[in-house]
Amino acid sequence: MCGIVGYIGKGCALDILLNGLSKQEYRGYDSAGVALMVNDKIEVFKEEGKLINLRNKIKPHASKLLSSHSGIGHIRWATHGAPTTLNAHPHQSTCGKVVVVHNGIIENFKELKEELEKCGCKFKSQTDTEVVAHLVAQEFAKVKNLTEAVCLATKRLEGSYALCIMHQDVKDTVVATKRNAPLLVGVGDGEYFVASDVPAIIEYTKKAVYLEDNQVATIHSDFLGIMDVEHNIITPHIEVLPWESVSLSKMGYKHFMLKEIHEQPDIIRNILADKLHSSDSDVTLDGVNIDKVMLKHLNRIQVVACGTSLHAAIIGKYIIETLCDIAVDIEPSSEYIYRKTLTDKNTLVIGVSQSGETADTLTAVRQSKKRGSHILIITNRPDSTMAREADSLIPVNAGIEVSVAATKSYIAQVMSFYLLAIHIAQLKGTVDESLTAALKHELIMLPMKIESILSHKEQIAEIAKIYSGFKNFVFIARGINYATALEGALKLKEISYINATGYPAGELKHGPIAMLDETMPVLSILMTGSVYDKILSNSEEAKARNARMIALTDSEDEKLDELFEHIMRVPQVHELVSPIIAIVPLQLLAYYIAEYLGKDVDQPRNLAKSVTVE
Ligand code: M6R
């Protein structure tokens, strides 16, 4: 979703802003812009589409801009108003002197706009953000102090925002503030950076101050002052960012998604090296502050998440209920937050989020925290808002995921659920020794098995070529792989825009079977175990309706060749860990289909990596 970068110091602001924006491109965006202070005048450049369009627009003016040492920049993912140049940030006040970049949504912008228009403000865009520029200009005209004007203006705002603001008449100053959207100030040597995401600044500094809600940072090249909107002075708490300089390189792969799929075996190895050394050892989860007393009183677990993280949670439910005998409810965060939820201090609430910033999940866990529940966050971003507010934390350690379509973070989330389930079972004493030992052994074998799938990826690419012309797909599975069907279908939808649906195989006959004919491929996830024969029967039912049948299986049964037109075979695996193996061919299938169709694999249309609006 949107990305903010700001700079003030002695360096070339233009280069630093454009570089910072490029490091946030992976989040998904549709326009970009910068504002620079050039010889005491603010210059604004913005353009729809990719960053290259903005760079091309700036090129003829670059020589005069290179001397600028302060500025703000933005990549926008449209919410209010189409993704056009006019709606791109920065936005300006009527006088042109105030420039604003914004992440989030100003919910009361319509009322504010009406009021500001009555006062003579001229609006140029359809965005909610533009009201902020006019409000700040109006307050500045009264108080002649930019920080104070920002405090007064933000008191009028409802909704969420991370804001970075400059005023032409206030030299050497950038003001930044936030509410319910992340923003940090990077601390350099005689320079400061503002960013909504660490990769934007990590190559310049590893020191940063995370702003809290309603704090306002006033940044000069040699001084950082922070206060809250009530004027209480805050001592900046400088933290060392837990990141190495992020190389957003494809390492020879055509797309980040393909690279990230290939990173999965090593990610599993790293997770295991950290938390499970051998099939005889206990799982160690240092950040999980759950003890026996708490477990004694625990009546249930609720897991909230969105998208791919929700699918990881469904597997988590299956495995925790199997190993720990605790009831687990799963709910999309966006539903959970708008109904009466029976959460209390005896409920463990698990929030799962790659980014740790997803607005729906953040709201859900905050609501539960208020009701006294212990909050455990499973995230790939230990520096995220969710992680910072958690009572317990499992960092999934997948490394930065650039492709909008989640792959490696999903596998790492699922791994985290396995380890959490074993950990809780150890604490609770519900361990079935032979089952857990088998499970641990299977987890340790996973990287090798995934590598074997990756080494035969050309076979999946061939199948993808054959099916890339179809407009609809159905993925079926049962039991623990139901989530694999959902996730496989989501991957295909996201990056190829093909209508793909995941169903529990037993549900097919209750309606969806009506859709089946020779134009509909049905992909059966047929992993050996308790529901294998059932899915086989459901696949026969689909075949009888002339559906084009594809199987994904670890079975060597040759009879499958009669039922299925194409078979993706994977190494044999224990049913309980089979989702980690089964998802890999589906990630590859989606990838290759999108590739054949010439889609923008890493940045699919309309999608953002981190969805920070509800
Ligand atoms: O950062 P989160 O895991 O909270 O994000 C949730 C979803 O937005 C995310 O999983 C989305 O579905 C991905 N594009 C999936 O590939």
XYZ file of C-alpha atoms in Angstrom, residues 115-491:
377
model
C -16.025 23.616 5.387
C -12.686 24.459 3.735
C -14.312 25.206 0.386
C -16.601 27.673 2.114
C -13.449 29.396 3.401
C -12.146 29.726 -0.172
C -9.832 26.699 -0.422
C -9.551 25.406 -3.989
C -9.420 21.632 -4.209
C -7.606 20.043 -7.137
C -7.951 16.334 -6.409
C -10.616 13.815 -5.397
C -8.484 12.551 -2.513
C -9.199 12.592 1.190
C -5.597 13.726 1.776
C -5.909 17.161 0.238
C -7.947 18.435 3.212
C -4.824 18.058 5.357
C -2.817 20.468 3.183
C -5.586 23.078 3.365
C -6.161 22.591 7.095
C -2.461 22.984 7.896
C -2.249 26.116 5.722
C -5.277 27.577 7.473
C -3.869 26.903 10.954
C -0.397 28.102 9.949
C -1.883 31.427 8.822
C -3.123 31.849 12.408
C -0.273 30.487 14.524
C 2.768 30.992 12.231
C 4.332 27.788 13.530
C 4.325 24.621 11.426
C 4.446 22.122 14.304
C 1.591 23.850 16.070
C -0.374 24.111 12.825
C 0.039 20.339 12.330
C -1.094 19.666 15.932
C -4.194 21.785 15.436
C -4.967 20.326 12.019
C -4.617 16.701 13.095
C -6.972 17.273 16.026
C -9.662 17.800 13.381
C -8.933 14.525 11.584
C -10.804 11.257 12.020
C -9.383 8.030 10.628
C -5.835 6.889 10.168
C -2.803 8.734 8.977
C 0.949 8.866 8.696
C 1.821 12.361 7.470
C 4.937 14.125 6.343
C 4.582 17.858 5.773
C 6.658 20.853 4.647
C 5.899 24.574 4.386
C 7.709 26.832 1.936
C 8.057 29.605 4.515
C 9.549 27.305 7.158
C 13.078 26.544 6.035
C 15.004 23.409 6.917
C 11.988 21.712 8.482
C 9.965 18.573 7.907
C 7.110 17.705 10.273
C 5.893 14.124 10.669
C 3.026 12.657 12.668
C 0.865 9.544 12.787
C -2.237 7.824 14.118
C -2.969 4.153 13.402
C -0.423 3.955 10.587
C 3.298 3.249 10.954
C 5.936 5.984 10.652
C 9.538 6.150 11.786
C 12.255 8.778 11.820
C 15.692 7.499 10.783
C 18.552 9.150 12.627
C 21.699 9.726 10.553
C 24.841 11.775 11.043
C 23.663 15.350 10.485
C 20.619 14.096 8.616
C 17.204 12.601 9.300
C 14.899 10.382 7.294
C 11.187 9.696 7.570
C 9.680 6.473 6.306
C 6.597 4.334 6.585
C 8.675 1.189 6.047
C 12.220 0.269 7.078
C 13.588 -0.718 3.623
C 13.212 2.919 2.501
C 15.980 4.090 4.830
C 17.945 1.080 6.031
C 20.828 1.632 3.628
C 21.386 5.085 5.159
C 20.938 4.384 8.863
C 20.133 1.575 11.272
C 19.031 3.988 14.019
C 15.427 5.111 14.192
C 12.678 6.445 16.394
C 9.265 4.818 15.988
C 6.632 7.507 16.410
C 3.681 6.688 18.653
C 0.129 7.743 17.795
C -0.477 11.497 18.145
C 3.207 12.326 18.440
C 4.545 15.080 16.217
C 8.196 15.098 15.129
C 9.747 18.376 14.053
C 12.849 17.585 12.073
C 15.686 19.935 11.148
C 18.962 18.743 9.626
C 20.680 19.001 13.029
C 17.848 18.437 15.492
C 14.876 16.180 16.117
C 12.160 17.357 18.497
C 9.161 15.228 19.407
C 6.082 16.202 21.358
C 2.527 14.978 21.543
C -0.413 16.986 20.281
C -0.978 18.256 23.843
C 2.549 19.742 23.761
C 4.158 17.278 26.160
C 7.821 16.928 25.210
C 8.831 13.349 24.377
C 12.422 12.160 24.676
C 13.183 10.339 21.422
C 13.813 6.657 22.047
C 16.358 5.671 19.425
C 16.269 1.991 18.507
C 18.610 -0.080 16.393
C 16.613 -1.510 13.496
C 16.698 -5.326 13.371
C 17.513 -5.315 9.654
C 20.557 -5.659 7.504
C 20.725 -3.397 4.499
C 18.006 -4.849 2.324
C 19.142 -6.014 -1.052
C 16.028 -6.114 -3.174
C 17.742 -8.156 -5.829
C 16.140 -10.923 -7.852
C 19.419 -12.863 -7.731
C 19.058 -13.985 -11.339
C 15.420 -15.072 -11.076
C 12.979 -13.466 -13.468
C 10.670 -12.423 -10.639
C 10.859 -11.976 -6.885
C 8.019 -14.473 -6.516
C 10.072 -17.235 -8.139
C 13.090 -16.315 -6.030
C 10.985 -16.354 -2.858
C 9.483 -19.754 -3.725
C 13.053 -21.054 -4.069
C 14.072 -19.598 -0.710
C 11.558 -21.777 1.128
C 13.780 -24.787 1.927
C 16.416 -22.559 3.541
C 13.804 -20.629 5.480
C 12.528 -23.865 6.990
C 16.126 -24.898 7.799
C 16.730 -21.574 9.562
C 13.505 -21.780 11.548
C 14.347 -25.292 12.683
C 17.962 -24.428 13.501
C 16.620 -21.709 15.771
C 13.703 -23.493 17.417
C 13.933 -27.270 16.976
C 17.338 -28.874 16.829
C 16.447 -32.538 16.450
C 13.454 -34.844 16.609
C 14.378 -35.630 20.254
C 14.614 -32.043 21.437
C 11.892 -29.728 22.754
C 10.666 -26.759 20.766
C 11.932 -23.451 22.128
C 9.881 -20.344 21.458
C 11.609 -17.552 23.338
C 9.089 -14.812 22.635
C 6.067 -16.848 23.714
C 5.090 -15.903 27.262
C 2.458 -18.554 27.812
C 2.796 -20.652 30.948
C 1.105 -23.657 32.494
C -1.136 -21.536 34.736
C -2.422 -19.593 31.799
C -3.055 -22.774 29.840
C -4.993 -24.216 32.771
C -7.519 -21.390 32.532
C -7.518 -21.120 28.770
C -10.953 -21.928 27.342
C -10.212 -21.339 23.699
C -7.956 -19.842 21.096
C -9.112 -17.375 18.477
C -7.020 -16.680 15.409
C -7.548 -13.538 13.352
C -5.881 -12.909 10.001
C -6.514 -11.958 6.379
C -5.753 -13.471 2.981
C -2.866 -15.890 2.898
C -2.250 -15.459 6.635
C -5.820 -16.627 7.208
C -5.070 -19.791 5.262
C -2.007 -20.424 7.432
C -4.299 -19.972 10.445
C -6.707 -22.635 9.181
C -3.836 -25.124 9.158
C -2.885 -23.825 12.602
C -6.370 -24.645 13.901
C -6.126 -28.174 12.595
C -2.741 -28.831 14.122
C -3.385 -27.151 17.503
C -6.676 -28.992 17.944
C -4.981 -32.265 17.005
C -2.002 -31.890 19.325
C -3.310 -29.744 22.168
C -7.018 -30.531 22.622
C -7.943 -26.855 22.700
C -10.774 -25.463 20.586
C -9.531 -22.977 18.005
C -11.767 -20.522 16.102
C -10.538 -18.827 12.976
C -12.010 -15.667 11.589
C -11.128 -13.117 8.925
C -10.135 -10.035 10.939
C -12.449 -7.838 8.867
C -15.467 -9.844 10.088
C -14.266 -10.265 13.646
C -14.075 -6.547 14.319
C -17.705 -5.788 13.505
C -19.563 -8.252 15.684
C -19.873 -9.160 19.322
C -16.949 -11.437 20.074
C -16.867 -13.519 23.222
C -13.249 -12.847 23.988
C -11.973 -12.491 27.546
C -8.906 -13.008 29.685
C -9.187 -16.762 29.272
C -8.930 -16.546 25.500
C -5.621 -16.607 23.696
C -5.912 -14.437 20.600
C -3.407 -15.095 17.827
C -2.948 -12.472 15.131
C -1.199 -13.708 11.998
C 0.188 -11.163 9.584
C 3.155 -11.141 7.247
C 3.445 -7.359 7.439
C 2.250 -6.867 11.008
C 0.482 -3.743 9.765
C -2.752 -5.055 8.215
C -5.387 -2.650 9.532
C -8.174 -5.232 10.012
C -5.942 -7.602 11.984
C -4.424 -4.784 14.010
C -7.890 -3.552 15.000
C -8.988 -7.103 15.842
C -6.063 -7.782 18.185
C -6.379 -4.357 19.802
C -10.064 -5.012 20.509
C -9.243 -8.362 22.112
C -6.393 -6.875 24.112
C -8.836 -4.365 25.603
C -10.974 -7.293 26.763
C -8.007 -8.779 28.582
C -6.940 -11.515 26.164
C -3.302 -12.467 25.815
C -2.180 -11.445 22.320
C 0.251 -13.624 20.415
C 1.457 -12.271 17.084
C 2.934 -14.418 14.325
C 4.606 -12.065 11.867
C 7.453 -11.673 9.437
C 8.054 -8.133 10.697
C 9.243 -8.096 14.331
C 9.514 -4.305 13.985
C 5.833 -3.905 13.024
C 3.046 -2.262 15.014
C 1.430 -5.611 15.817
C 4.710 -7.069 17.053
C 5.352 -4.024 19.200
C 1.966 -4.298 20.883
C 2.033 -8.082 21.374
C 2.204 -9.986 24.677
C 3.888 -12.865 22.886
C 5.675 -12.901 19.581
C 6.739 -15.492 17.032
C 8.871 -13.820 14.358
C 8.620 -16.139 11.374
C 12.004 -15.088 9.994
C 11.247 -15.440 6.287
C 13.277 -12.355 5.371
C 11.772 -9.465 3.475
C 9.108 -10.625 1.033
C 8.990 -8.406 -2.020
C 6.443 -10.120 -4.236
C 2.918 -9.008 -3.387
C 1.770 -12.623 -3.582
C 2.872 -14.204 -0.310
C 4.753 -17.487 -0.648
C 7.709 -17.908 1.692
C 6.011 -16.019 4.513
C 3.068 -18.456 4.271
C 5.322 -21.484 4.672
C 7.066 -19.762 7.586
C 3.718 -18.950 9.235
C 2.559 -22.545 8.865
C 5.878 -23.743 10.326
C 5.332 -21.390 13.257
C 1.946 -22.974 13.938
C 3.486 -26.447 14.002
C 6.114 -25.309 16.474
C 3.550 -23.430 18.580
C 1.280 -26.479 18.709
C 4.147 -28.715 19.816
C 5.204 -26.077 22.369
C 1.696 -25.811 23.853
C 1.340 -29.591 23.882
C 4.680 -29.850 25.751
C 3.494 -27.305 28.333
C 0.042 -28.779 28.665
C 1.274 -32.325 28.877
C -1.006 -33.463 26.031
C 1.954 -34.665 24.015
C 1.433 -37.861 22.112
C 5.118 -38.783 22.135
C 5.114 -40.942 19.028
C 3.038 -38.494 17.007
C 5.177 -35.515 17.999
C 8.389 -37.359 17.317
C 7.086 -38.335 13.865
C 5.984 -34.777 13.255
C 9.336 -33.324 14.262
C 11.118 -35.795 12.013
C 8.839 -34.863 9.110
C 9.448 -31.154 9.680
C 13.187 -31.716 9.544
C 12.812 -33.606 6.229
C 10.745 -30.848 4.588
C 13.534 -28.747 3.014
C 14.899 -31.723 1.092
C 11.452 -32.642 -0.201
C 10.705 -29.090 -1.318
C 14.054 -28.970 -3.088
C 13.087 -32.092 -4.973
C 9.830 -30.404 -6.125
C 11.741 -27.304 -7.194
C 14.192 -29.387 -9.167
C 11.295 -30.654 -11.312
C 9.583 -27.319 -11.753
C 9.693 -27.579 -15.563
C 6.991 -30.272 -15.361
C 4.737 -27.822 -13.542
C 5.612 -25.133 -16.068
C 4.451 -27.516 -18.845
C 1.121 -28.128 -17.106
C 0.751 -24.384 -16.558
C 1.200 -23.790 -20.289
C -1.569 -26.265 -21.109
C -4.027 -24.694 -18.662
C -3.140 -21.019 -19.044
C -6.041 -20.479 -21.475
C -8.789 -21.514 -19.046
C -10.938 -18.824 -17.468
C -12.048 -20.721 -14.350
C -10.519 -23.262 -11.979
C -11.768 -25.264 -9.018
C -9.321 -26.532 -6.389
C -10.635 -29.282 -4.112
C -9.239 -30.836 -0.939
C -10.356 -32.039 2.475
C -9.040 -32.003 6.005
C -5.789 -30.233 6.685
C -5.328 -29.452 2.984
C -8.589 -27.549 2.627
C -6.515 -24.442 3.371
C -4.072 -25.540 0.633
C -6.955 -25.481 -1.860
C -7.895 -21.973 -0.713
C -4.319 -20.750 -0.864
C -3.602 -22.365 -4.253
C -6.730 -20.721 -5.676
C -5.855 -17.357 -4.114
C -2.369 -17.442 -5.651
